Short mmCIF file of C-alpha atoms and ligand atoms in Angstrom, two decimals:
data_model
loop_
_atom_site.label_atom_id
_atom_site.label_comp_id
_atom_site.label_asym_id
_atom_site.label_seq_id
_atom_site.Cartn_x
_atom_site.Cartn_y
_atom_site.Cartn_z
CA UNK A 444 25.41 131.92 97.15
CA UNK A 445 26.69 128.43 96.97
CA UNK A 446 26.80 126.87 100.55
CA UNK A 447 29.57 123.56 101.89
CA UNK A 448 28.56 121.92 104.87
CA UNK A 449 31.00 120.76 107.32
CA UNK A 450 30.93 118.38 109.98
CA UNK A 451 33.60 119.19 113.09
CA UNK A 452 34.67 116.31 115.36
CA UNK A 453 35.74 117.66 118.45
CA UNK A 454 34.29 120.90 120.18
CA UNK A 455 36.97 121.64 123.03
CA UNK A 456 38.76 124.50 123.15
CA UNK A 457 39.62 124.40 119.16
CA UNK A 458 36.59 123.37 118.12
CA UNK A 459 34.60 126.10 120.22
CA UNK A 460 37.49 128.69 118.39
CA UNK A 461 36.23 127.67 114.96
CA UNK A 462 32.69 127.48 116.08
CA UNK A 463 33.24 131.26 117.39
CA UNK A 464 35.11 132.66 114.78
CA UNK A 465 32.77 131.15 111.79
CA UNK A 466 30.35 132.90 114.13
CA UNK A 467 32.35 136.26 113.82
CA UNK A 468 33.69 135.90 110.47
CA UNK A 469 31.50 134.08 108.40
CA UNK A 470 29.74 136.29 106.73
CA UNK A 471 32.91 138.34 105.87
CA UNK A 472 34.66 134.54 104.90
CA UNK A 473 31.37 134.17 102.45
CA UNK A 474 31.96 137.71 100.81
CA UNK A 475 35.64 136.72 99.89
CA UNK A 476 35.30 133.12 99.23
CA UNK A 477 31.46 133.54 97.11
CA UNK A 478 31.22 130.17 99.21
CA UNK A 479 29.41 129.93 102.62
CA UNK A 480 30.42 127.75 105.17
CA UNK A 481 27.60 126.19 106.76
CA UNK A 482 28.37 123.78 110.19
CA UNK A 483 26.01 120.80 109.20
CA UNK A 484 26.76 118.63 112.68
CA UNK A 485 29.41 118.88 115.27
CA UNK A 486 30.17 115.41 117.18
CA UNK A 487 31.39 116.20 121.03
CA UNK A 488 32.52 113.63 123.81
CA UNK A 489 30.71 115.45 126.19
CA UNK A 490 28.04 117.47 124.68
CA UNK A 491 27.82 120.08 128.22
CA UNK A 492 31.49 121.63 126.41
CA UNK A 493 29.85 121.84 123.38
CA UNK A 494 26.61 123.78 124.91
CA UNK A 495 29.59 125.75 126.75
CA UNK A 496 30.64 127.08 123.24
CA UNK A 497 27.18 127.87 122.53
CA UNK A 498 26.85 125.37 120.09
CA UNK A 499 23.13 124.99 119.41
CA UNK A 500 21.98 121.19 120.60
CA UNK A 501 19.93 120.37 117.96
CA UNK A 502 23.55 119.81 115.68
CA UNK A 503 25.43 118.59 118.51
CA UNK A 504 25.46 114.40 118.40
CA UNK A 505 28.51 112.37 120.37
CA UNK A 506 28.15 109.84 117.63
CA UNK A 507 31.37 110.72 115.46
CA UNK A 508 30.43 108.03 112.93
CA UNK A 509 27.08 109.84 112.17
CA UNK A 510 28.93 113.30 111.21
CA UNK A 511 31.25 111.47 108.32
CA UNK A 512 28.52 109.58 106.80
CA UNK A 513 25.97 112.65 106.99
CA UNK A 514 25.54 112.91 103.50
CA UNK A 515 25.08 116.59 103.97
CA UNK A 516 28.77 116.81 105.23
CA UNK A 517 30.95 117.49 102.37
CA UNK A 518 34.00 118.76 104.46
CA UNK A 519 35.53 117.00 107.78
CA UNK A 520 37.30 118.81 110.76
CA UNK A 521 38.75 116.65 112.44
CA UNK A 522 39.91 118.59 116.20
CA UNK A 523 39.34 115.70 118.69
CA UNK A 524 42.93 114.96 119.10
CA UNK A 525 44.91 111.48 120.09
CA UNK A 526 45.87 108.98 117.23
CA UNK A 527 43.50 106.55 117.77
CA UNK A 528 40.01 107.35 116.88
CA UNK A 529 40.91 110.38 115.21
CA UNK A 530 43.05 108.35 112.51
CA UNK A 531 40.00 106.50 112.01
CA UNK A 532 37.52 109.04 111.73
CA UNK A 533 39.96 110.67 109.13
CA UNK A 534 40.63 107.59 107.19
CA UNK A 535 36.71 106.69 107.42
CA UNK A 536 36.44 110.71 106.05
CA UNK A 537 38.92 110.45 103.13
CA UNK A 538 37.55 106.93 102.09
CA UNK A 539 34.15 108.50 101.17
CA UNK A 540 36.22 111.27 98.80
CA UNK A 541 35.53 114.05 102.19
CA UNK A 542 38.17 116.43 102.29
CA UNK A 543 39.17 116.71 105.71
CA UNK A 544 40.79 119.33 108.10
CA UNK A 545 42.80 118.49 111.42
CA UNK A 546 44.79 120.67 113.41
CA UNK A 547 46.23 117.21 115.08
CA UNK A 548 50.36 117.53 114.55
CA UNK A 549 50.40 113.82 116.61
CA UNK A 550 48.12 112.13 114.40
CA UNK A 551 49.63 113.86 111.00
CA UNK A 552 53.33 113.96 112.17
CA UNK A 553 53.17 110.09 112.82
CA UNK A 554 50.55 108.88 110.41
CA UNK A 555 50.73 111.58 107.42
CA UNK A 556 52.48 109.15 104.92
CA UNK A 557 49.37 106.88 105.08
CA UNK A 558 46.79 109.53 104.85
CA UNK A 559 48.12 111.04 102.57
CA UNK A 560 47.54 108.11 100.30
CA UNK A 561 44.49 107.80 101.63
CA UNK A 562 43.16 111.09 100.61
CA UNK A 563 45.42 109.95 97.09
CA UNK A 564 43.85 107.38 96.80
CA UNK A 565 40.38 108.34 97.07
CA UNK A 566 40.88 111.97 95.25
CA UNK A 567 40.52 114.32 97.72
CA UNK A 568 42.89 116.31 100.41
CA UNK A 569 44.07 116.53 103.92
CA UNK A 570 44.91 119.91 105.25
CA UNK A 571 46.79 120.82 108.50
CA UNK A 572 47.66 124.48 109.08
CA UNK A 573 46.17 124.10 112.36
CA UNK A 574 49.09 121.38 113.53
CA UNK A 575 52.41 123.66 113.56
CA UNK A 576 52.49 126.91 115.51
CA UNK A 577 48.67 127.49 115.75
CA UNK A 578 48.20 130.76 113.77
CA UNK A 579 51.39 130.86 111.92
CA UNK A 580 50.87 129.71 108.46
CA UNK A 581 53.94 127.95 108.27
CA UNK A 582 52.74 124.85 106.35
CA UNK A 583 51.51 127.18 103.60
CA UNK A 584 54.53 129.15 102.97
CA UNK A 585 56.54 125.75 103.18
CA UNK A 586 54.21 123.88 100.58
CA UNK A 587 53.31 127.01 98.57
CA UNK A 588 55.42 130.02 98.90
CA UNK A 589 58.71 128.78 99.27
CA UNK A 590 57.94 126.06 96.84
CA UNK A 591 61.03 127.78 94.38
CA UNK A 592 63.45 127.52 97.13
CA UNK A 593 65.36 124.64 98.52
CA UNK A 594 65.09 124.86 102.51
CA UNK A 595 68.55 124.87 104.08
CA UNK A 596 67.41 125.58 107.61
CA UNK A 597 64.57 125.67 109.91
CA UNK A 598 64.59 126.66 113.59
CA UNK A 599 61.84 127.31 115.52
CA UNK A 600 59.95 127.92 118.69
CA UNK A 601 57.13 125.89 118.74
CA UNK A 602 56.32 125.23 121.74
CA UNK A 603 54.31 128.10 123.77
CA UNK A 604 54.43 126.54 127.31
CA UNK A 605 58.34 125.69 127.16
CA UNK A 606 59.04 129.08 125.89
CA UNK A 607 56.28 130.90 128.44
CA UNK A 608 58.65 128.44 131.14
CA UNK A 609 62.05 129.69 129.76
CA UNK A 610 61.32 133.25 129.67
CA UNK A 611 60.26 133.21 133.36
CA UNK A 612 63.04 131.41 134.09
CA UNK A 613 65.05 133.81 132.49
CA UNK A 614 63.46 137.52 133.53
CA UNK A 615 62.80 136.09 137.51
CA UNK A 616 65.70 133.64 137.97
CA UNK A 617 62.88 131.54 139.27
CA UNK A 618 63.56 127.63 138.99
CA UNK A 619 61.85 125.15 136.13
CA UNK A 620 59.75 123.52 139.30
CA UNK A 621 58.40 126.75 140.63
CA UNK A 622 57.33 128.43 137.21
CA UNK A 623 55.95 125.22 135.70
CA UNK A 624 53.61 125.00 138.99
CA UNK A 625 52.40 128.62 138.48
CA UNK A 626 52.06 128.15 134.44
CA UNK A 627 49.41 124.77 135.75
CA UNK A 628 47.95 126.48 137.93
CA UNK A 629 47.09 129.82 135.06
CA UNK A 630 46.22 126.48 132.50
CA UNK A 631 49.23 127.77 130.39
CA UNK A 632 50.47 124.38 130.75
CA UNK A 633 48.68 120.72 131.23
CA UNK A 634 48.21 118.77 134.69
CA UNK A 635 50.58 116.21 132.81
CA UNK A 636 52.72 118.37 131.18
CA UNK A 637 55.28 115.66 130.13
CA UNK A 638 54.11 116.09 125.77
CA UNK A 639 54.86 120.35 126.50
CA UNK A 640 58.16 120.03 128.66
CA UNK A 641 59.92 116.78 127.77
CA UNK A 642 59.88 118.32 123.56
CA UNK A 643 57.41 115.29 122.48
CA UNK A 644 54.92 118.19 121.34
CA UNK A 645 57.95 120.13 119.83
CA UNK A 646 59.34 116.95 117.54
CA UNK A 647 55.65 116.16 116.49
CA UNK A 648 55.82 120.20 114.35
CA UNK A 649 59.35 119.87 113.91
CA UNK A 650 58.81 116.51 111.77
CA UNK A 651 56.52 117.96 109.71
CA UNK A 652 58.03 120.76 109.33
CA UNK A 653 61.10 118.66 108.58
CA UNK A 654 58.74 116.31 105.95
CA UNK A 655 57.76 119.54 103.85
CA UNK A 656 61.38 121.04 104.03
CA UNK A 657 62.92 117.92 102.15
CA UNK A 658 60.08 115.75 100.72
CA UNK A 659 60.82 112.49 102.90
CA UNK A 660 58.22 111.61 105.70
CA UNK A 661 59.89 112.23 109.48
CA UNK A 662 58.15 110.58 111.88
CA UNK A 663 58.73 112.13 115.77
CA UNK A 664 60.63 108.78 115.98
CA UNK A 665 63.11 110.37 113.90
CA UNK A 666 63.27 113.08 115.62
CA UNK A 667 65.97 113.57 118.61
CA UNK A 668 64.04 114.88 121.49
CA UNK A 669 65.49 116.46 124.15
CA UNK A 670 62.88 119.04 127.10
CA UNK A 671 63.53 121.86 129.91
CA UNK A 672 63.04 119.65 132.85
CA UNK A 673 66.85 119.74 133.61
CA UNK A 674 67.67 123.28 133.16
CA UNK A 675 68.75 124.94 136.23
CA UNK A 676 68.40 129.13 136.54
CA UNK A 677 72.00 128.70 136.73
CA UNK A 678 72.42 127.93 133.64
CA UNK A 679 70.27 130.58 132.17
CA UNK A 680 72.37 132.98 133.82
CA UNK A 681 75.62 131.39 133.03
CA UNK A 682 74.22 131.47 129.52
CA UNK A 683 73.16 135.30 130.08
CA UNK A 684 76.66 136.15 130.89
CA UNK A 685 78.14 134.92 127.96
CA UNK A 686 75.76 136.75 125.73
CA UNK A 687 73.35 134.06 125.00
CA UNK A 688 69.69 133.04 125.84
CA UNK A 689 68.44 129.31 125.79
CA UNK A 690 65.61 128.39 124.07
CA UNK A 691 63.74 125.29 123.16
CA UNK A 692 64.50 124.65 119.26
CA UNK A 693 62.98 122.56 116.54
CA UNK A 694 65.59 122.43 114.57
CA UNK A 695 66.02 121.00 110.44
CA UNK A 696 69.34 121.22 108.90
CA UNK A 697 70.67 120.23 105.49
CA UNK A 698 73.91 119.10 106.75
CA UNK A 699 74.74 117.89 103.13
CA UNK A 700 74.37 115.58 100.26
CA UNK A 701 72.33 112.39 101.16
CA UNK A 702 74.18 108.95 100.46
CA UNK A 703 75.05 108.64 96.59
CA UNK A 704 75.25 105.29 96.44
CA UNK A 705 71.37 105.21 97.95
CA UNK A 706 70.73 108.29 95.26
CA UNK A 707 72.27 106.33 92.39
CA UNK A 708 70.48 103.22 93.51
CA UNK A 709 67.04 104.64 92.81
CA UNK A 710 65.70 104.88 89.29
CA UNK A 711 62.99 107.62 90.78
CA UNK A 712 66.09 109.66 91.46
CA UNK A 713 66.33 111.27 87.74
CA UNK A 714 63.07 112.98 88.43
CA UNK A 715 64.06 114.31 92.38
CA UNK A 716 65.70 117.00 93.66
CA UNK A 717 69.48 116.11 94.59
CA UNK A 718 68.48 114.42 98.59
CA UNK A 719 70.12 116.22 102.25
CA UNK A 720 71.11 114.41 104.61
CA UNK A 721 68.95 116.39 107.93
CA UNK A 722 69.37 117.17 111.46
CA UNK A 723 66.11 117.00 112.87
CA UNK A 724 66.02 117.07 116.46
CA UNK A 725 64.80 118.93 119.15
CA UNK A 726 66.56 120.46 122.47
CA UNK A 727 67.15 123.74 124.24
CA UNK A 728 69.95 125.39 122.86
CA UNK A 729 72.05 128.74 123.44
CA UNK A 730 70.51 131.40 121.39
CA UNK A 731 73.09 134.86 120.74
CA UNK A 732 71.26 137.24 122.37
CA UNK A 733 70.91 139.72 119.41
CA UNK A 734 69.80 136.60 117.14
CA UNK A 735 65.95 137.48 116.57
CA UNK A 736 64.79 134.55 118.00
CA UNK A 737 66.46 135.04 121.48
CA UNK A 738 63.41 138.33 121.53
CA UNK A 739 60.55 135.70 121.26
CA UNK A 740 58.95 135.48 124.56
CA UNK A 741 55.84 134.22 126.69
CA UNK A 742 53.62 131.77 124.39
CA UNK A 743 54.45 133.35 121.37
CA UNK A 744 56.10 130.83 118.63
CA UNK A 745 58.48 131.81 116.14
CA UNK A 746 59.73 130.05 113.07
CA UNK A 747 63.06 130.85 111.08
CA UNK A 748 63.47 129.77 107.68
CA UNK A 749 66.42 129.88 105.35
CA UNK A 750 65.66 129.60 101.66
CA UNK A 751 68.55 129.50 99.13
CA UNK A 752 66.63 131.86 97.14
CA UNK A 753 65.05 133.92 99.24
CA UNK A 754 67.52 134.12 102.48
CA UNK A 755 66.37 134.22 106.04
CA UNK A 756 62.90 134.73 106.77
CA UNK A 757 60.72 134.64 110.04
CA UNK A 758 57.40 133.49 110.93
CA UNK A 759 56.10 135.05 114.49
CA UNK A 760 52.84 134.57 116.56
CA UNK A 761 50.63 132.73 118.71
CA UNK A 762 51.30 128.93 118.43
CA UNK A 763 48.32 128.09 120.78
CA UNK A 764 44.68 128.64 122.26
CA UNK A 765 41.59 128.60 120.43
CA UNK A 766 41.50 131.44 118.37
CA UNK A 767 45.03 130.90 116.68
CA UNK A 768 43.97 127.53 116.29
CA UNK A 769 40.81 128.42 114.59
CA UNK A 770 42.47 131.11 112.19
CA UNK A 771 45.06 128.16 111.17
CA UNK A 772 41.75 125.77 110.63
CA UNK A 773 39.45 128.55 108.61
CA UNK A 774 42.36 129.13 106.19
CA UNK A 775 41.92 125.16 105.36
CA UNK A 776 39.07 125.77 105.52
CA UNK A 777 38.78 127.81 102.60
CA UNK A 778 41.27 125.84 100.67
CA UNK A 779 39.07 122.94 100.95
CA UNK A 780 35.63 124.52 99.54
CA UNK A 781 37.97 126.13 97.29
CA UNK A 782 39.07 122.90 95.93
CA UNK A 783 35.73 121.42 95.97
CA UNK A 784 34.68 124.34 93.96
CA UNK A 785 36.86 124.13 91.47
CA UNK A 786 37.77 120.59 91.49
CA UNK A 787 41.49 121.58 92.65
CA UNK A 788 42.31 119.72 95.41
CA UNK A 789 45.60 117.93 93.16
CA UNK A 790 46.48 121.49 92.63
CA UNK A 791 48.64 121.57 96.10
CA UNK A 792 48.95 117.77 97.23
CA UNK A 793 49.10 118.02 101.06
CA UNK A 794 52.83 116.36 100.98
CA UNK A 795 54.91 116.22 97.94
CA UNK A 796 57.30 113.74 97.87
CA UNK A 797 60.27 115.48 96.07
CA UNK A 798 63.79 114.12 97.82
CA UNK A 799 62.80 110.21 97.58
CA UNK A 800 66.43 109.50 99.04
CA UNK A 801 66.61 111.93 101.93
CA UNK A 802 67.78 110.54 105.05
CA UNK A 803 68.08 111.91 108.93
CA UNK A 804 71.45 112.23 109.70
CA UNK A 805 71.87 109.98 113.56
CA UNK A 806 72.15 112.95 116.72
CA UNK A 807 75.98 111.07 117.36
CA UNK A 808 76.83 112.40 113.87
CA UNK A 809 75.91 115.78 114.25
CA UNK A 810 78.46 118.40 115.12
CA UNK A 811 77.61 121.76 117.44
CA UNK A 812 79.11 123.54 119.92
CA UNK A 813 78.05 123.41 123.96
CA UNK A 814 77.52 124.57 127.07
CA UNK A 815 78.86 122.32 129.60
CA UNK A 816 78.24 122.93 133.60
CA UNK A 817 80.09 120.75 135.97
CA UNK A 818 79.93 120.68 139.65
CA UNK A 819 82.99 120.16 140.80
CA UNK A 820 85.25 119.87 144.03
CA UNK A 821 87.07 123.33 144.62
CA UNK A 822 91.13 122.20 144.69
CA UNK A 823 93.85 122.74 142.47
CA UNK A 824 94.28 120.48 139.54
CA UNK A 825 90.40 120.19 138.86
CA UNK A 826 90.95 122.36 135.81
CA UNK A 827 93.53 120.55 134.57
CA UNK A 828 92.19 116.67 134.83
CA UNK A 829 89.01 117.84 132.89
CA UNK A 830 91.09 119.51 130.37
CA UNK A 831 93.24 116.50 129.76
CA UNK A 832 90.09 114.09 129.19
CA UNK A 833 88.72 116.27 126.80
CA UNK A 834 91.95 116.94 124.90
CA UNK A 835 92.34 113.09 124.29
CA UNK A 836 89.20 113.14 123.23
CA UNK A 837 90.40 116.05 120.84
CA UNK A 838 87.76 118.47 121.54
CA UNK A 839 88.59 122.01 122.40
CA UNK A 840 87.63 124.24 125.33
CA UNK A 841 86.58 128.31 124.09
CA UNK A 842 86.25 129.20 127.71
CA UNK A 843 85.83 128.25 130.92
CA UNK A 844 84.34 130.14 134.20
CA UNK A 845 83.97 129.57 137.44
CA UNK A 846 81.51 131.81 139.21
CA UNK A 847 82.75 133.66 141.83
CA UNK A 848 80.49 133.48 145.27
CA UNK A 849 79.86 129.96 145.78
CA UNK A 850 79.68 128.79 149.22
CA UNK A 851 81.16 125.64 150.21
CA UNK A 852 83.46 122.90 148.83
CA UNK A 853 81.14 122.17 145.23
CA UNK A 854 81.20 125.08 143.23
CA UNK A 855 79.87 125.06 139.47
CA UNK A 856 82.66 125.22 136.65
CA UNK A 857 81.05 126.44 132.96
CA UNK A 858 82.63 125.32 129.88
CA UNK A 859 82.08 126.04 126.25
CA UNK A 860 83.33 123.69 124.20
CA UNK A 861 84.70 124.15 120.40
CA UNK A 862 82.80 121.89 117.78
CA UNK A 863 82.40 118.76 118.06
CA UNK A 864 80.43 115.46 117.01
CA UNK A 865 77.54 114.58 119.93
CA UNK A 866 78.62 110.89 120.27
CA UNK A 867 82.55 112.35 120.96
CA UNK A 868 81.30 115.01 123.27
CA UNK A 869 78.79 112.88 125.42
CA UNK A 870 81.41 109.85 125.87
CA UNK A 871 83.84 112.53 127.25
CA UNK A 872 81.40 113.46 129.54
CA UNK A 873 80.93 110.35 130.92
CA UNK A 874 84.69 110.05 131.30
CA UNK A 875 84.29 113.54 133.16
CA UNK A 876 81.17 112.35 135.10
CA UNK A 877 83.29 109.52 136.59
CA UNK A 878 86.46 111.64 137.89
CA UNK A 879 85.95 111.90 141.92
CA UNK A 880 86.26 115.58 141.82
CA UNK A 881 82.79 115.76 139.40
CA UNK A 882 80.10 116.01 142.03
CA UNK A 883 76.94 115.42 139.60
CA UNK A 884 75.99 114.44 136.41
CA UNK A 885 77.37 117.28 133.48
CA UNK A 886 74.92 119.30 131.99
CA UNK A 887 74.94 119.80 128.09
CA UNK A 888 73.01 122.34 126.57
CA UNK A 889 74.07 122.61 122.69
CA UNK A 890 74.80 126.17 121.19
CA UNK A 891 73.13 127.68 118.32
CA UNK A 892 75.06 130.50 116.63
CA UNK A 893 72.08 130.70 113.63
CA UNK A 894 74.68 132.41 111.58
N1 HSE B 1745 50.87 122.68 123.96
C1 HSE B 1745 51.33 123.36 122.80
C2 HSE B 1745 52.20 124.55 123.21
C3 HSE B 1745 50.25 123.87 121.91
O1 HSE B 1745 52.42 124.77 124.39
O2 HSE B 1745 52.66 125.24 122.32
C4 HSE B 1745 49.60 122.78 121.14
O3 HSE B 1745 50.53 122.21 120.28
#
């Protein structure tokens, strides 16, 4: 049987996953594929974790360099992680015509255009199942099986430790603090969890994701990026009440036709699709309670897709840990010696440029409905001065409540709020947040109907 040989950078927890599961599943991976995957060398930081994964020493080396230019290597995983040396050990990997295989989202989501080229360039292929939603292969059915429909929307829960956060927040009332000290100390989430909670992980997976909707590259820059830090158990019972649960979104929209004077200024444009203008952005959002999504709980990702052909679809399973990593990394895997095989790897370009004159539509521009909680002074005529800011402003109140049971003079007034452009709605609240009967800053938390 024909044999590749791959070199893995990186033997943490991913790279132990793959190790393990090539251990498990090789032989059965050999009997479909008629290829078998051999693990040539595997370069480690710290070669005790790769010893830990029972990595046998004599192919463990911490000399990265070594694994890429190992003749023997024909295929590169790539699972260190960061930007830095990673991009290089990629770029070093695709210059010498190695296919390589990364589950890194931050190194593809804000490099991809250039590697891509690279591996162009140099006739081979990047491939990164591994670097949205761990073993949900959402890049595939983006790139390959939805390839005859044009995406209209994508939201998603991609992030396990928000969503592990939000639904203990949610079934114990307990506060954002309390539960995202207990998920450190069970190594759900990272002694700096800033990446995880603050949505930087999120907007990495929902640029790509974003990038293979509509053909234009989104870097996380793009991407408005909003976390849980300031979401109170009040407000997930506020939103309970009115039917709704709140959940951390990545979140693509068509919103409509791209700029036709950009379009018509393009002579690639005869051969593209017609461009959107997007919404890409991330933020926790009000979910309706019977919308599928509001049912995905704990770690578990989930990713909605709406096809113009094919309708709403939905993606569901473990976006983390090693051995949804590694299932996400041997299915590249298999593409890749695949493509070497059979001299394929132009069949299915890792990014296919396809609406040159796309653009991301600014978060001021974008229209939604919200949640608004204000803590306000409890005397007469409250109501009425917030309701006369917002009018001017021309933005319409659905409904307002003020929990009963509040002790003291502050009590906490919910509003939600008709639609309404984010730059309009968040100067109001500023106007709001400086009346003397508004006792802290507003919270905003947009809604999501997913309709
Ligand atoms: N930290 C991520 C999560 C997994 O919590 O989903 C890696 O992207």
């Amino acid at each position: 049987m024909q044999q590749v040989h791959m070199g893995l950078i990186g033997a943490g927890t991913v790279g132990g996953g793959v190790w393990n599961a090539l251990q498990r599943n090789g032989a059965l991976m050999a009997s479909r594929l008629g290829i078998q995957l051999e693990v040539a060398a595997v370069a480690v930081r710290h070669p005790d974790r790769a010893r830990a994964a029972r990595i046998p020493a004599r192919r463990i080396t911490t000399d990265w360099k070594s694994v890429v230019a190992d003749p023997r290597v024909q295929v590169v995983v790539e699972l260190m992680g960061g930007t830095t040396t990673a991009r290089e050990a990629v770029i070093a990997a695709l210059r010498l015509g190695k296919p390589v295989v990364t589950a890194n989202k931050a190194l593809v989501s804000a490099h991809g255009d250039e590697l891509f080229a690279e591996a162009a360039a140099h006739g081979t292929n990047l491939y990164y199942e591994a670097s949205v939603a761990g073993g949900i292969p959402i890049i595939k059915v983006l790139r390959e099986s939805l390839v005859g429909n044009r995406v209209t929307r994508i939201a998603g829960i991609v992030n396990g430790t928000c969503n592990y956060i939000l639904t203990r927040m949610q079934q114990e009332g307990a506060a954002f603090g309390d539960v995202l000290a207990d998920a450190q100390r069970l190594g759900y989430a990272e002694a700096e969890p800033s990446l995880d909670v603050d949505g930087h992980d999120a907007a990495h997976k929902t640029g790509i994701l974003a990038s293979l909707a509509h053909g234009f590259w989104v870097t996380p820059a793009q991407v408005h990026t909003e976390g849980i830090r300031n979401l109170s158990p009040l407000d997930i019972q506020s939103a309970a009440r009115l039917g709704y649960t709140i959940k951390l979104l990545g979140i693509v929209k068509c919103l409509g036709p791209a700029d036709t004077t950009v379009r018509k200024a393009s002579r690639r444009v005869r051969d593209t699709a017609p461009a959107c203008a997007i919404q890409a952005s991330v933020y926790p959002a009000l979910v309706p309670r019977t919308h599928v999504l509001a049912s995905v709980n704990h770690a578990y990702n989930a990713v909605a897709v709406r096809g113009d052909v094919v309708g709403d679809t939905l993606f569901y399973g473990r976006g983390a840990g090693a051995e949804a990593t590694a299932s996400a990394v041997l299915s590249d895997l298999a593409d890749a010696v695949l493509d070497l095989r059979h001299g394929s790897h132009r069949r299915v370009p890792p990014f296919v440029a396809h609406e040159v004159n796309g653009r991301v539509v600014p978060m001021d521009e974008v229209i939604s409905r919200y949640y608004v909680r204000l803590a306000v002074l409890d005397r007469p005529g409250v109501f009425a001065r917030i309701a006369t800011l917002l009018a001017r402003a021309g933005i319409g109140i659905s409904s307002i409540i003020q929990p009963e049971g509040h002790a003291g003079d502050t009590v906490p007034v919910i509003l939600m709020i008709h639609d309404a452009p984010n730059a309009a709605m968040r100067r109001v609240l500023r106007q709001i947040a400086a009346l003397p009967v508004v006792r802290a800053e507003p919270m905003m938390i947009r809604v999501e109907d997913l309709d």
